[in-house]
Amino acid sequence: MNNLWIENISRYVILVLLQVTLLDNIWFLGYINPYLYVLFILLLPLNLNQWKVLFISFLAGLSIDMFHDSGGVHAAACLVIAYFRPYLLRWVFGVSFEHQTLKYSQTPFRQRMVYATIMVVIHHFILFLLEYFDLSFILLILKKTLFSSIFTILLIIIGSMLFKRNTST
Amino acid sequence: MQQIINFLIRYKNTLLFLLLLTIALFFTIQSHQYHKSKFINSTNFISGGIYTKLNAIDKYFYLEKENNLLLKENKLLREQVASFKYMQDTMINDSVNKNYPYHYITAKVIRNQYNKIDNFILINKGDKHKVNSDLGVITSKGIVGIIEKSSTNYARIISILNTNLSISAQLKKTEHFGSLLWDGKSPNTLQLQDIPRMAPVKVGDTIVTSGKSFIFPKGIPIGVISDYKLDQNDNYGTINVHLFNDMTSLSYVYVIKNNNKEELSNFLQEDE
Protein backbone atom coordinates (compact mmCIF):
# COMPACT_ATOMS: atom_id res chain seq x y z
CA MET A 1 0.00 0.00 0.00
CA ASN A 2 2.73 2.38 1.03
CA ASN A 3 4.67 1.58 -2.08
CA LEU A 4 1.63 2.36 -4.20
CA TRP A 5 1.29 5.82 -2.68
CA ILE A 6 4.94 6.66 -3.26
CA GLU A 7 4.69 5.41 -6.83
CA ASN A 8 1.62 7.52 -7.60
CA ILE A 9 2.87 10.67 -5.90
CA SER A 10 6.21 10.52 -7.68
CA ARG A 11 4.40 9.87 -10.97
CA TYR A 12 2.27 12.96 -10.33
CA VAL A 13 5.26 15.18 -9.54
CA ILE A 14 7.23 13.96 -12.57
CA LEU A 15 4.32 14.32 -14.98
CA VAL A 16 3.36 17.84 -13.79
CA LEU A 17 6.96 19.03 -13.94
CA LEU A 18 7.36 17.50 -17.39
CA GLN A 19 4.14 19.19 -18.49
CA VAL A 20 4.92 22.73 -17.32
CA THR A 21 8.63 22.78 -18.10
CA LEU A 22 8.85 20.94 -21.39
CA LEU A 23 5.54 20.00 -23.00
CA ASP A 24 3.89 23.41 -22.58
CA ASN A 25 6.51 24.87 -24.91
CA ILE A 26 5.96 22.58 -27.87
CA TRP A 27 3.02 24.21 -29.72
CA PHE A 28 3.59 22.18 -32.86
CA LEU A 29 2.26 24.14 -35.88
CA GLY A 30 1.17 26.86 -33.47
CA TYR A 31 -1.76 25.11 -31.86
CA ILE A 32 -1.01 21.43 -31.19
CA ASN A 33 0.15 20.76 -27.67
CA PRO A 34 0.11 17.49 -25.69
CA TYR A 35 -1.32 17.24 -22.19
CA LEU A 36 0.51 14.18 -20.97
CA TYR A 37 -0.29 14.76 -17.30
CA VAL A 38 -3.69 13.00 -17.76
CA LEU A 39 -1.67 9.77 -17.74
CA PHE A 40 -1.57 10.21 -13.96
CA ILE A 41 -5.37 9.91 -13.77
CA LEU A 42 -5.43 7.00 -16.25
CA LEU A 43 -2.96 5.06 -14.10
CA LEU A 44 -4.50 5.67 -10.68
CA PRO A 45 -4.93 2.31 -8.89
CA LEU A 46 -7.95 0.42 -10.16
CA ASN A 47 -9.27 -0.49 -6.72
CA LEU A 48 -9.11 3.06 -5.36
CA ASN A 49 -12.41 4.40 -3.98
CA GLN A 50 -14.31 6.42 -6.55
CA TRP A 51 -14.65 9.47 -4.30
CA LYS A 52 -10.88 9.47 -3.80
CA VAL A 53 -10.36 9.29 -7.57
CA LEU A 54 -12.67 12.28 -8.07
CA PHE A 55 -10.93 14.31 -5.39
CA ILE A 56 -7.39 13.50 -6.52
CA SER A 57 -8.24 14.25 -10.16
CA PHE A 58 -9.79 17.56 -9.20
CA LEU A 59 -6.69 18.61 -7.27
CA ALA A 60 -4.36 17.43 -10.05
CA GLY A 61 -6.30 19.50 -12.60
CA LEU A 62 -6.35 22.51 -10.31
CA SER A 63 -2.58 22.38 -9.89
CA ILE A 64 -2.16 22.51 -13.67
CA ASP A 65 -4.61 25.44 -13.78
CA MET A 66 -2.41 27.25 -11.30
CA PHE A 67 0.50 27.06 -13.74
CA HIS A 68 -1.57 27.93 -16.80
CA ASP A 69 -3.62 30.77 -15.30
CA SER A 70 -6.68 29.14 -16.81
CA GLY A 71 -9.22 29.35 -13.98
CA GLY A 72 -10.64 25.86 -13.54
CA VAL A 73 -10.66 24.34 -17.03
CA HIS A 74 -8.16 21.56 -16.32
CA ALA A 75 -9.87 20.76 -13.01
CA ALA A 76 -13.25 20.42 -14.75
CA ALA A 77 -11.84 18.28 -17.58
CA CYS A 78 -10.00 15.96 -15.16
CA LEU A 79 -13.10 15.67 -13.01
CA VAL A 80 -15.24 14.61 -15.96
CA ILE A 81 -12.87 11.83 -17.00
CA ALA A 82 -12.51 10.73 -13.37
CA TYR A 83 -16.30 10.47 -13.16
CA PHE A 84 -16.60 8.33 -16.29
CA ARG A 85 -13.53 6.22 -15.48
CA PRO A 86 -15.27 3.29 -13.69
CA TYR A 87 -17.96 3.01 -16.40
CA LEU A 88 -15.33 3.05 -19.11
CA LEU A 89 -13.13 0.54 -17.30
CA ARG A 90 -16.06 -1.84 -16.95
CA TRP A 91 -16.95 -1.41 -20.62
CA VAL A 92 -13.41 -1.88 -21.93
CA PHE A 93 -12.00 -4.54 -19.63
CA GLY A 94 -15.24 -6.37 -18.91
CA VAL A 95 -15.75 -8.75 -16.03
CA SER A 96 -12.18 -8.87 -14.82
CA PHE A 97 -12.51 -5.28 -13.66
CA GLU A 98 -15.53 -6.21 -11.50
CA HIS A 99 -13.53 -8.82 -9.66
CA GLN A 100 -10.80 -6.27 -8.94
CA THR A 101 -8.09 -8.66 -9.95
CA LEU A 102 -7.05 -6.58 -12.92
CA LYS A 103 -3.65 -4.98 -13.35
CA TYR A 104 -2.85 -2.60 -16.20
CA SER A 105 0.28 -4.48 -17.10
CA GLN A 106 -1.68 -7.69 -17.60
CA THR A 107 -4.29 -6.25 -19.99
CA PRO A 108 -3.97 -6.57 -23.76
CA PHE A 109 -2.35 -3.60 -25.49
CA ARG A 110 -5.40 -2.98 -27.69
CA GLN A 111 -7.81 -2.67 -24.76
CA ARG A 112 -5.44 -0.37 -22.93
CA MET A 113 -5.23 1.87 -26.00
CA VAL A 114 -9.03 2.06 -26.37
CA TYR A 115 -9.29 3.09 -22.72
CA ALA A 116 -6.53 5.72 -23.03
CA THR A 117 -7.88 7.11 -26.31
CA ILE A 118 -11.44 7.63 -25.06
CA MET A 119 -10.27 9.22 -21.82
CA VAL A 120 -7.83 11.56 -23.58
CA VAL A 121 -10.36 12.66 -26.21
CA ILE A 122 -13.03 13.44 -23.59
CA HIS A 123 -10.50 15.32 -21.47
CA HIS A 124 -9.18 17.41 -24.35
CA PHE A 125 -12.64 18.21 -25.68
CA ILE A 126 -13.92 19.48 -22.31
CA LEU A 127 -10.64 21.34 -21.82
CA PHE A 128 -10.79 23.28 -25.09
CA LEU A 129 -14.55 23.80 -24.86
CA LEU A 130 -14.20 25.51 -21.49
CA GLU A 131 -11.06 27.35 -22.50
CA TYR A 132 -12.76 29.05 -25.45
CA PHE A 133 -16.14 29.18 -23.70
CA ASP A 134 -17.78 30.20 -26.96
CA LEU A 135 -19.57 27.90 -29.37
CA SER A 136 -18.67 30.05 -32.37
CA PHE A 137 -15.17 28.55 -32.05
CA ILE A 138 -16.49 24.98 -32.27
CA LEU A 139 -14.51 24.10 -35.40
CA LEU A 140 -11.26 25.28 -33.86
CA ILE A 141 -12.13 23.41 -30.64
CA LEU A 142 -12.72 20.16 -32.57
CA LYS A 143 -9.54 20.64 -34.59
CA LYS A 144 -7.46 21.25 -31.48
CA THR A 145 -9.09 18.29 -29.72
CA LEU A 146 -8.33 15.94 -32.59
CA PHE A 147 -4.69 16.85 -33.15
CA SER A 148 -3.74 17.40 -29.52
CA SER A 149 -5.34 14.04 -28.62
CA ILE A 150 -3.28 12.28 -31.30
CA PHE A 151 -0.15 13.93 -29.93
CA THR A 152 -0.95 13.00 -26.32
CA ILE A 153 -1.77 9.39 -27.21
CA LEU A 154 1.44 9.08 -29.21
CA LEU A 155 3.39 10.24 -26.18
CA ILE A 156 1.51 7.77 -23.96
CA ILE A 157 2.41 4.92 -26.34
CA ILE A 158 6.05 5.98 -26.46
CA GLY A 159 6.09 6.35 -22.68
CA SER A 160 4.56 2.94 -22.09
CA MET A 161 7.16 1.39 -24.41
CA LEU A 162 10.02 3.13 -22.63
CA PHE A 163 8.87 2.26 -19.14
CA LYS A 164 7.61 -1.19 -19.87
CA ARG A 165 7.71 -3.26 -16.72
CA ASN A 166 8.98 -6.80 -16.89
CA THR A 167 6.19 -8.31 -14.84
CA SER A 168 6.31 -11.59 -16.70
CA THR A 169 8.29 -13.16 -13.89
CA MET B 1 -35.34 10.58 6.59
CA GLN B 2 -33.95 7.11 6.08
CA GLN B 3 -34.66 7.46 2.39
CA ILE B 4 -32.79 10.74 2.13
CA ILE B 5 -29.75 9.20 3.82
CA ASN B 6 -29.97 6.18 1.56
CA PHE B 7 -30.16 8.47 -1.43
CA LEU B 8 -27.11 10.42 -0.27
CA ILE B 9 -25.11 7.26 0.29
CA ARG B 10 -26.10 5.77 -3.00
CA TYR B 11 -25.29 8.81 -5.09
CA LYS B 12 -22.38 10.14 -3.04
CA ASN B 13 -19.95 9.90 -5.95
CA THR B 14 -22.27 11.73 -8.33
CA LEU B 15 -22.95 14.39 -5.72
CA LEU B 16 -19.26 14.86 -5.05
CA PHE B 17 -18.68 15.05 -8.80
CA LEU B 18 -21.34 17.73 -9.20
CA LEU B 19 -20.02 19.71 -6.24
CA LEU B 20 -16.43 19.71 -7.50
CA LEU B 21 -17.58 20.44 -11.05
CA THR B 22 -19.48 23.48 -9.79
CA ILE B 23 -16.32 24.74 -8.10
CA ALA B 24 -14.26 24.17 -11.26
CA LEU B 25 -16.85 25.94 -13.44
CA PHE B 26 -16.97 28.81 -10.96
CA PHE B 27 -13.20 29.27 -11.34
CA THR B 28 -13.54 28.99 -15.12
CA ILE B 29 -16.29 31.58 -15.41
CA GLN B 30 -14.39 33.89 -13.14
CA SER B 31 -11.31 33.59 -15.30
CA HIS B 32 -13.31 34.72 -18.31
CA GLN B 33 -14.21 37.99 -16.63
CA TYR B 34 -11.65 40.74 -16.71
CA HIS B 35 -10.30 42.03 -13.48
CA LYS B 36 -11.86 39.71 -10.97
CA SER B 37 -9.63 38.65 -8.14
CA LYS B 38 -8.81 34.99 -8.53
CA PHE B 39 -7.88 32.24 -6.15
CA ILE B 40 -6.00 30.08 -8.61
CA ASN B 41 -3.22 31.90 -10.41
CA SER B 42 0.46 31.62 -11.12
CA THR B 43 1.74 34.50 -9.00
CA ASN B 44 2.25 32.23 -5.99
CA PHE B 45 5.64 31.00 -4.86
CA ILE B 46 5.39 27.41 -6.22
CA SER B 47 4.61 28.14 -9.86
CA GLY B 48 6.45 31.47 -9.80
CA GLY B 49 9.50 29.77 -8.36
CA ILE B 50 9.46 26.92 -10.88
CA TYR B 51 9.06 29.32 -13.81
CA THR B 52 11.93 31.47 -12.50
CA LYS B 53 14.23 28.43 -12.28
CA LEU B 54 13.19 27.32 -15.75
CA ASN B 55 13.77 30.78 -17.17
CA ALA B 56 17.25 30.90 -15.64
CA ILE B 57 18.17 27.96 -17.90
CA ASP B 58 16.10 29.01 -20.87
CA LYS B 59 17.54 32.53 -21.17
CA TYR B 60 20.98 31.31 -22.31
CA PHE B 61 19.51 30.13 -25.57
CA TYR B 62 18.32 33.62 -26.47
CA LEU B 63 21.34 35.66 -25.38
CA GLU B 64 22.49 36.58 -28.85
CA LYS B 65 19.05 37.67 -30.00
CA GLU B 66 18.59 39.67 -26.83
CA ASN B 67 21.96 41.37 -27.33
CA ASN B 68 21.02 42.42 -30.82
CA LEU B 69 17.76 43.85 -29.58
CA LEU B 70 19.53 45.83 -26.87
CA LEU B 71 22.06 47.14 -29.37
CA LYS B 72 19.28 48.38 -31.61
CA GLU B 73 17.52 50.02 -28.72
CA ASN B 74 20.72 51.65 -27.55
CA LYS B 75 21.21 53.09 -31.00
CA LEU B 76 17.67 54.45 -31.00
CA LEU B 77 18.08 55.99 -27.57
CA ARG B 78 21.40 57.56 -28.54
CA GLU B 79 19.76 59.12 -31.55
CA GLN B 80 17.00 60.47 -29.38
CA VAL B 81 19.47 61.88 -26.86
CA ALA B 82 21.34 63.57 -29.67
CA SER B 83 18.23 65.16 -31.11
CA PHE B 84 17.07 66.14 -27.63
CA LYS B 85 20.38 67.86 -26.94
CA TYR B 86 20.08 69.66 -30.22
CA MET B 87 16.58 70.82 -29.30
CA GLN B 88 17.71 71.98 -25.88
CA ASP B 89 20.48 74.02 -27.40
CA THR B 90 18.28 75.65 -29.97
CA MET B 91 15.05 76.17 -28.09
CA ILE B 92 14.11 78.26 -25.12
CA ASN B 93 14.05 76.20 -21.93
CA ASP B 94 10.53 74.86 -21.78
CA SER B 95 9.14 74.41 -18.28
CA VAL B 96 6.35 72.09 -19.43
CA ASN B 97 8.71 69.21 -20.14
CA LYS B 98 10.42 69.33 -16.77
CA ASN B 99 7.95 67.08 -14.98
CA TYR B 100 7.55 64.17 -17.29
CA PRO B 101 5.01 62.09 -15.34
CA TYR B 102 5.94 58.62 -16.58
CA HIS B 103 8.81 56.51 -15.37
CA TYR B 104 9.87 53.00 -16.29
CA ILE B 105 10.69 49.82 -14.35
CA THR B 106 12.45 46.99 -16.17
CA ALA B 107 11.19 43.44 -15.64
CA LYS B 108 11.87 40.01 -17.08
CA VAL B 109 9.21 37.78 -18.58
CA ILE B 110 9.39 34.39 -16.89
CA ARG B 111 6.40 32.80 -18.59
CA ASN B 112 4.75 33.86 -21.83
CA GLN B 113 1.49 32.57 -23.33
CA TYR B 114 0.17 33.26 -26.81
CA ASN B 115 -1.67 30.15 -27.97
CA LYS B 116 -4.80 30.29 -25.88
CA ILE B 117 -7.73 32.63 -26.23
CA ASP B 118 -7.09 34.48 -22.97
CA ASN B 119 -3.35 34.80 -22.51
CA PHE B 120 -1.40 35.98 -19.49
CA ILE B 121 2.28 36.80 -19.01
CA LEU B 122 4.19 36.40 -15.76
CA ILE B 123 7.04 38.81 -14.86
CA ASN B 124 9.57 38.75 -12.04
CA LYS B 125 8.67 42.08 -10.44
CA GLY B 126 5.89 42.57 -7.89
CA ASP B 127 4.68 44.68 -4.99
CA LYS B 128 8.20 44.70 -3.57
CA HIS B 129 9.38 46.63 -6.62
CA LYS B 130 6.34 48.96 -6.61
CA VAL B 131 4.73 47.13 -9.52
CA ASN B 132 0.96 47.11 -8.93
CA SER B 133 -2.14 46.43 -10.96
CA ASP B 134 -3.32 48.66 -13.83
CA LEU B 135 0.13 49.63 -15.04
CA GLY B 136 0.99 49.47 -18.73
CA VAL B 137 3.74 47.18 -20.01
CA ILE B 138 5.76 47.76 -23.21
CA THR B 139 8.93 46.63 -24.93
CA SER B 140 11.23 48.73 -27.04
CA LYS B 141 9.10 47.82 -30.07
CA GLY B 142 5.55 48.22 -28.82
CA ILE B 143 2.91 47.48 -26.24
CA VAL B 144 2.58 44.15 -24.39
CA GLY B 145 -0.37 44.46 -22.00
CA ILE B 146 -1.60 45.72 -18.66
CA ILE B 147 -0.72 44.35 -15.21
CA GLU B 148 -3.73 42.65 -13.71
CA LYS B 149 -2.54 41.21 -10.44
CA SER B 150 0.62 41.36 -8.39
CA SER B 151 2.04 39.41 -5.47
CA THR B 152 5.16 40.20 -3.45
CA ASN B 153 7.63 38.98 -6.07
CA TYR B 154 5.64 38.41 -9.26
CA ALA B 155 3.03 40.18 -11.35
CA ARG B 156 0.62 38.87 -13.93
CA ILE B 157 0.10 40.81 -17.14
CA ILE B 158 -3.11 40.50 -19.09
CA SER B 159 -1.61 40.26 -22.57
CA ILE B 160 -2.95 42.22 -25.55
CA LEU B 161 -3.57 38.70 -26.89
CA ASN B 162 -6.54 38.34 -24.54
CA THR B 163 -10.11 38.74 -25.72
CA ASN B 164 -11.09 40.53 -22.51
CA LEU B 165 -8.71 43.45 -22.97
CA SER B 166 -9.33 46.55 -25.03
CA ILE B 167 -6.86 49.39 -25.38
CA SER B 168 -7.48 52.88 -26.73
CA ALA B 169 -5.44 53.41 -29.90
CA GLN B 170 -5.29 55.96 -32.69
CA LEU B 171 -3.92 56.61 -36.16
CA LYS B 172 -0.54 58.24 -35.84
CA LYS B 173 -1.26 60.79 -38.52
CA THR B 174 -4.77 61.98 -37.81
CA GLU B 175 -5.65 61.40 -34.16
CA HIS B 176 -8.79 59.43 -35.02
CA PHE B 177 -9.07 56.94 -32.21
CA GLY B 178 -10.77 53.61 -31.58
CA SER B 179 -10.40 50.56 -29.39
CA LEU B 180 -7.93 47.77 -30.03
CA LEU B 181 -9.16 44.22 -29.43
CA TRP B 182 -8.05 40.67 -30.23
CA ASP B 183 -10.27 38.15 -32.03
CA GLY B 184 -8.33 35.14 -30.71
CA LYS B 185 -6.89 34.02 -34.04
CA SER B 186 -3.40 35.11 -35.04
CA PRO B 187 -0.87 36.20 -32.40
CA ASN B 188 0.49 38.82 -34.82
CA THR B 189 -2.73 40.63 -35.68
CA LEU B 190 -5.05 42.76 -33.58
CA GLN B 191 -8.32 44.43 -34.57
CA LEU B 192 -8.89 48.17 -34.31
CA GLN B 193 -12.58 48.95 -34.02
CA ASP B 194 -14.82 52.00 -33.89
CA ILE B 195 -12.64 54.15 -36.12
CA PRO B 196 -14.92 56.77 -37.74
CA ARG B 197 -15.47 56.21 -41.42
CA MET B 198 -14.22 59.59 -42.48
CA ALA B 199 -10.79 58.75 -41.11
CA PRO B 200 -8.29 58.42 -43.97
CA VAL B 201 -7.22 54.80 -43.49
CA LYS B 202 -4.47 53.34 -45.66
CA VAL B 203 -2.62 50.03 -45.59
CA GLY B 204 0.78 50.61 -43.97
CA ASP B 205 -0.31 53.44 -41.68
CA THR B 206 1.11 53.32 -38.17
CA ILE B 207 -1.14 52.80 -35.14
CA VAL B 208 -0.03 54.21 -31.78
CA THR B 209 -1.55 54.44 -28.28
CA SER B 210 -3.85 57.39 -27.75
CA GLY B 211 -2.96 58.15 -24.14
CA LYS B 212 -6.62 58.54 -23.22
CA SER B 213 -6.60 55.97 -20.42
CA PHE B 214 -3.47 57.31 -18.63
CA ILE B 215 -2.15 53.73 -18.54
CA PHE B 216 0.02 54.20 -21.63
CA PRO B 217 1.54 57.53 -22.58
CA LYS B 218 0.46 58.87 -25.94
CA GLY B 219 2.35 57.70 -29.01
CA ILE B 220 3.72 54.29 -27.99
CA PRO B 221 3.95 52.32 -31.25
CA ILE B 222 1.61 49.34 -31.70
CA GLY B 223 1.70 48.21 -35.33
CA VAL B 224 0.84 48.94 -38.94
CA ILE B 225 -2.46 48.49 -40.77
CA SER B 226 -2.33 45.25 -42.75
CA ASP B 227 -5.84 45.42 -44.21
CA TYR B 228 -9.22 46.95 -43.41
CA LYS B 229 -12.91 46.56 -44.06
CA LEU B 230 -15.40 49.39 -43.88
CA ASP B 231 -18.92 48.38 -42.97
CA GLN B 232 -21.51 49.74 -45.36
CA ASN B 233 -24.26 49.78 -42.75
CA ASP B 234 -22.79 51.62 -39.84
CA ASN B 235 -20.33 54.41 -39.59
CA TYR B 236 -17.50 52.38 -38.20
CA GLY B 237 -15.04 49.97 -39.71
CA THR B 238 -12.69 47.24 -38.51
CA ILE B 239 -8.99 47.46 -39.22
CA ASN B 240 -6.48 44.62 -38.91
CA VAL B 241 -3.27 45.79 -37.26
CA HIS B 242 -0.03 43.88 -37.68
CA LEU B 243 1.96 44.20 -34.45
CA PHE B 244 5.52 45.51 -34.33
CA ASN B 245 6.10 43.33 -31.30
CA ASP B 246 6.66 39.62 -31.73
CA MET B 247 4.41 38.47 -28.90
CA THR B 248 5.71 34.93 -29.22
CA SER B 249 9.19 35.87 -28.05
CA LEU B 250 9.33 38.37 -25.21
CA SER B 251 12.12 38.65 -22.73
CA TYR B 252 12.72 42.06 -21.15
CA VAL B 253 9.80 44.46 -20.75
CA TYR B 254 9.26 47.91 -19.27
CA VAL B 255 6.50 48.64 -16.78
CA ILE B 256 5.22 52.20 -17.10
CA LYS B 257 4.29 54.07 -13.96
CA ASN B 258 2.26 57.24 -14.26
CA ASN B 259 2.94 59.47 -11.26
CA ASN B 260 0.04 61.77 -12.00
CA LYS B 261 -2.53 59.06 -12.46
CA GLU B 262 -4.32 59.59 -9.16
CA GLU B 263 -4.47 63.29 -9.71
CA LEU B 264 -5.89 62.84 -13.19
CA SER B 265 -8.52 60.31 -12.19
CA ASN B 266 -9.61 62.55 -9.31
CA PHE B 267 -10.12 65.30 -11.84
CA LEU B 268 -12.28 63.08 -13.99
CA GLN B 269 -14.38 62.00 -11.04
CA GLU B 270 -15.02 65.60 -10.09
CA ASP B 271 -16.12 66.18 -13.64
CA GLU B 272 -18.81 63.53 -13.45
XYZ file of C-alpha atoms in Angstrom, chain B residues 33-271:
239
model
C -14.208 37.986 -16.635
C -11.650 40.735 -16.710
C -10.301 42.028 -13.478
C -11.863 39.708 -10.973
C -9.629 38.648 -8.143
C -8.806 34.991 -8.531
C -7.882 32.240 -6.152
C -5.998 30.083 -8.607
C -3.223 31.903 -10.414
C 0.459 31.617 -11.123
C 1.741 34.505 -9.003
C 2.250 32.226 -5.988
C 5.637 30.996 -4.865
C 5.387 27.413 -6.220
C 4.611 28.139 -9.858
C 6.448 31.471 -9.803
C 9.499 29.772 -8.363
C 9.459 26.925 -10.878
C 9.056 29.316 -13.808
C 11.929 31.467 -12.498
C 14.227 28.434 -12.284
C 13.194 27.325 -15.748
C 13.770 30.776 -17.174
C 17.251 30.900 -15.641
C 18.173 27.959 -17.904
C 16.100 29.010 -20.870
C 17.541 32.526 -21.172
C 20.975 31.313 -22.309
C 19.514 30.128 -25.570
C 18.321 33.625 -26.474
C 21.335 35.657 -25.380
C 22.488 36.584 -28.846
C 19.052 37.666 -30.005
C 18.591 39.665 -26.830
C 21.961 41.374 -27.325
C 21.022 42.417 -30.822
C 17.764 43.854 -29.581
C 19.527 45.834 -26.871
C 22.063 47.138 -29.373
C 19.277 48.379 -31.612
C 17.518 50.017 -28.719
C 20.725 51.649 -27.550
C 21.206 53.087 -30.995
C 17.669 54.450 -30.999
C 18.078 55.987 -27.565
C 21.404 57.556 -28.543
C 19.762 59.120 -31.547
C 16.999 60.473 -29.379
C 19.475 61.881 -26.861
C 21.337 63.566 -29.674
C 18.235 65.163 -31.107
C 17.073 66.136 -27.631
C 20.383 67.855 -26.941
C 20.080 69.660 -30.221
C 16.583 70.818 -29.301
C 17.706 71.980 -25.884
C 20.478 74.017 -27.403
C 18.281 75.650 -29.971
C 15.045 76.169 -28.089
C 14.111 78.256 -25.123
C 14.049 76.196 -21.932
C 10.528 74.863 -21.777
C 9.141 74.412 -18.283
C 6.346 72.091 -19.432
C 8.709 69.214 -20.140
C 10.418 69.333 -16.767
C 7.954 67.085 -14.978
C 7.552 64.169 -17.288
C 5.010 62.087 -15.335
C 5.940 58.619 -16.580
C 8.815 56.510 -15.365
C 9.869 52.995 -16.287
C 10.686 49.824 -14.352
C 12.446 46.988 -16.169
C 11.186 43.438 -15.644
C 11.868 40.012 -17.082
C 9.206 37.785 -18.579
C 9.393 34.387 -16.894
C 6.398 32.800 -18.590
C 4.749 33.864 -21.830
C 1.493 32.569 -23.328
C 0.170 33.257 -26.811
C -1.672 30.150 -27.970
C -4.798 30.288 -25.880
C -7.731 32.633 -26.226
C -7.085 34.476 -22.974
C -3.354 34.796 -22.505
C -1.401 35.983 -19.493
C 2.282 36.800 -19.012
C 4.192 36.399 -15.756
C 7.038 38.807 -14.855
C 9.573 38.747 -12.040
C 8.669 42.084 -10.436
C 5.893 42.572 -7.894
C 4.682 44.683 -4.986
C 8.205 44.701 -3.570
C 9.384 46.633 -6.617
C 6.338 48.961 -6.610
C 4.733 47.132 -9.518
C 0.963 47.110 -8.933
C -2.145 46.425 -10.961
C -3.318 48.660 -13.826
C 0.135 49.634 -15.036
C 0.990 49.474 -18.731
C 3.737 47.176 -20.014
C 5.759 47.764 -23.206
C 8.929 46.626 -24.931
C 11.225 48.725 -27.041
C 9.104 47.821 -30.070
C 5.548 48.218 -28.822
C 2.906 47.476 -26.241
C 2.579 44.149 -24.392
C -0.373 44.458 -22.002
C -1.598 45.724 -18.656
C -0.721 44.349 -15.214
C -3.729 42.650 -13.710
C -2.545 41.214 -10.435
C 0.622 41.356 -8.388
C 2.038 39.406 -5.474
C 5.159 40.201 -3.453
C 7.631 38.977 -6.074
C 5.644 38.415 -9.259
C 3.029 40.175 -11.353
C 0.623 38.869 -13.931
C 0.103 40.814 -17.143
C -3.112 40.504 -19.090
C -1.611 40.259 -22.571
C -2.950 42.216 -25.553
C -3.570 38.697 -26.890
C -6.540 38.343 -24.536
C -10.115 38.743 -25.721
C -11.087 40.531 -22.510
C -8.714 43.447 -22.970
C -9.330 46.551 -25.028
C -6.858 49.391 -25.385
C -7.480 52.879 -26.731
C -5.443 53.409 -29.903
C -5.286 55.961 -32.693
C -3.924 56.611 -36.163
C -0.538 58.241 -35.840
C -1.256 60.790 -38.523
C -4.765 61.977 -37.815
C -5.649 61.400 -34.162
C -8.788 59.434 -35.023
C -9.068 56.938 -32.211
C -10.768 53.610 -31.581
C -10.400 50.557 -29.390
C -7.931 47.772 -30.027
C -9.161 44.218 -29.430
C -8.051 40.671 -30.233
C -10.269 38.153 -32.025
C -8.331 35.138 -30.708
C -6.889 34.018 -34.042
C -3.398 35.111 -35.042
C -0.866 36.204 -32.400
C 0.488 38.819 -34.815
C -2.729 40.628 -35.676
C -5.053 42.758 -33.578
C -8.322 44.433 -34.567
C -8.891 48.165 -34.305
C -12.582 48.953 -34.023
C -14.821 52.004 -33.891
C -12.641 54.152 -36.124
C -14.916 56.773 -37.739
C -15.472 56.212 -41.418
C -14.222 59.590 -42.476
C -10.788 58.755 -41.108
C -8.292 58.423 -43.972
C -7.217 54.800 -43.491
C -4.465 53.341 -45.656
C -2.618 50.028 -45.587
C 0.780 50.607 -43.974
C -0.309 53.444 -41.677
C 1.108 53.322 -38.167
C -1.141 52.802 -35.139
C -0.033 54.214 -31.777
C -1.545 54.442 -28.279
C -3.854 57.395 -27.754
C -2.956 58.151 -24.143
C -6.625 58.541 -23.220
C -6.601 55.972 -20.424
C -3.467 57.313 -18.628
C -2.148 53.735 -18.543
C 0.017 54.195 -21.627
C 1.541 57.531 -22.583
C 0.460 58.872 -25.938
C 2.352 57.698 -29.009
C 3.717 54.289 -27.985
C 3.946 52.323 -31.254
C 1.605 49.342 -31.702
C 1.703 48.207 -35.327
C 0.836 48.940 -38.944
C -2.456 48.486 -40.773
C -2.326 45.251 -42.752
C -5.840 45.419 -44.212
C -9.215 46.953 -43.414
C -12.906 46.555 -44.059
C -15.403 49.387 -43.880
C -18.917 48.382 -42.969
C -21.511 49.744 -45.360
C -24.261 49.782 -42.749
C -22.788 51.623 -39.840
C -20.334 54.411 -39.593
C -17.504 52.377 -38.195
C -15.038 49.968 -39.707
C -12.693 47.242 -38.508
C -8.995 47.456 -39.217
C -6.478 44.624 -38.907
C -3.269 45.789 -37.262
C -0.026 43.875 -37.683
C 1.956 44.202 -34.451
C 5.523 45.514 -34.329
C 6.099 43.330 -31.297
C 6.658 39.623 -31.732
C 4.407 38.474 -28.901
C 5.710 34.928 -29.224
C 9.190 35.871 -28.046
C 9.328 38.370 -25.213
C 12.121 38.648 -22.725
C 12.715 42.058 -21.149
C 9.796 44.456 -20.748
C 9.258 47.914 -19.268
C 6.496 48.636 -16.784
C 5.219 52.199 -17.097
C 4.291 54.069 -13.961
C 2.262 57.242 -14.263
C 2.943 59.467 -11.264
C 0.044 61.773 -11.996
C -2.528 59.055 -12.457
C -4.321 59.589 -9.165
C -4.473 63.295 -9.709
C -5.887 62.835 -13.192
C -8.520 60.308 -12.193
C -9.606 62.548 -9.311
C -10.117 65.304 -11.840
C -12.277 63.076 -13.985
C -14.382 62.004 -11.043
C -15.020 65.603 -10.088
C -16.124 66.177 -13.638
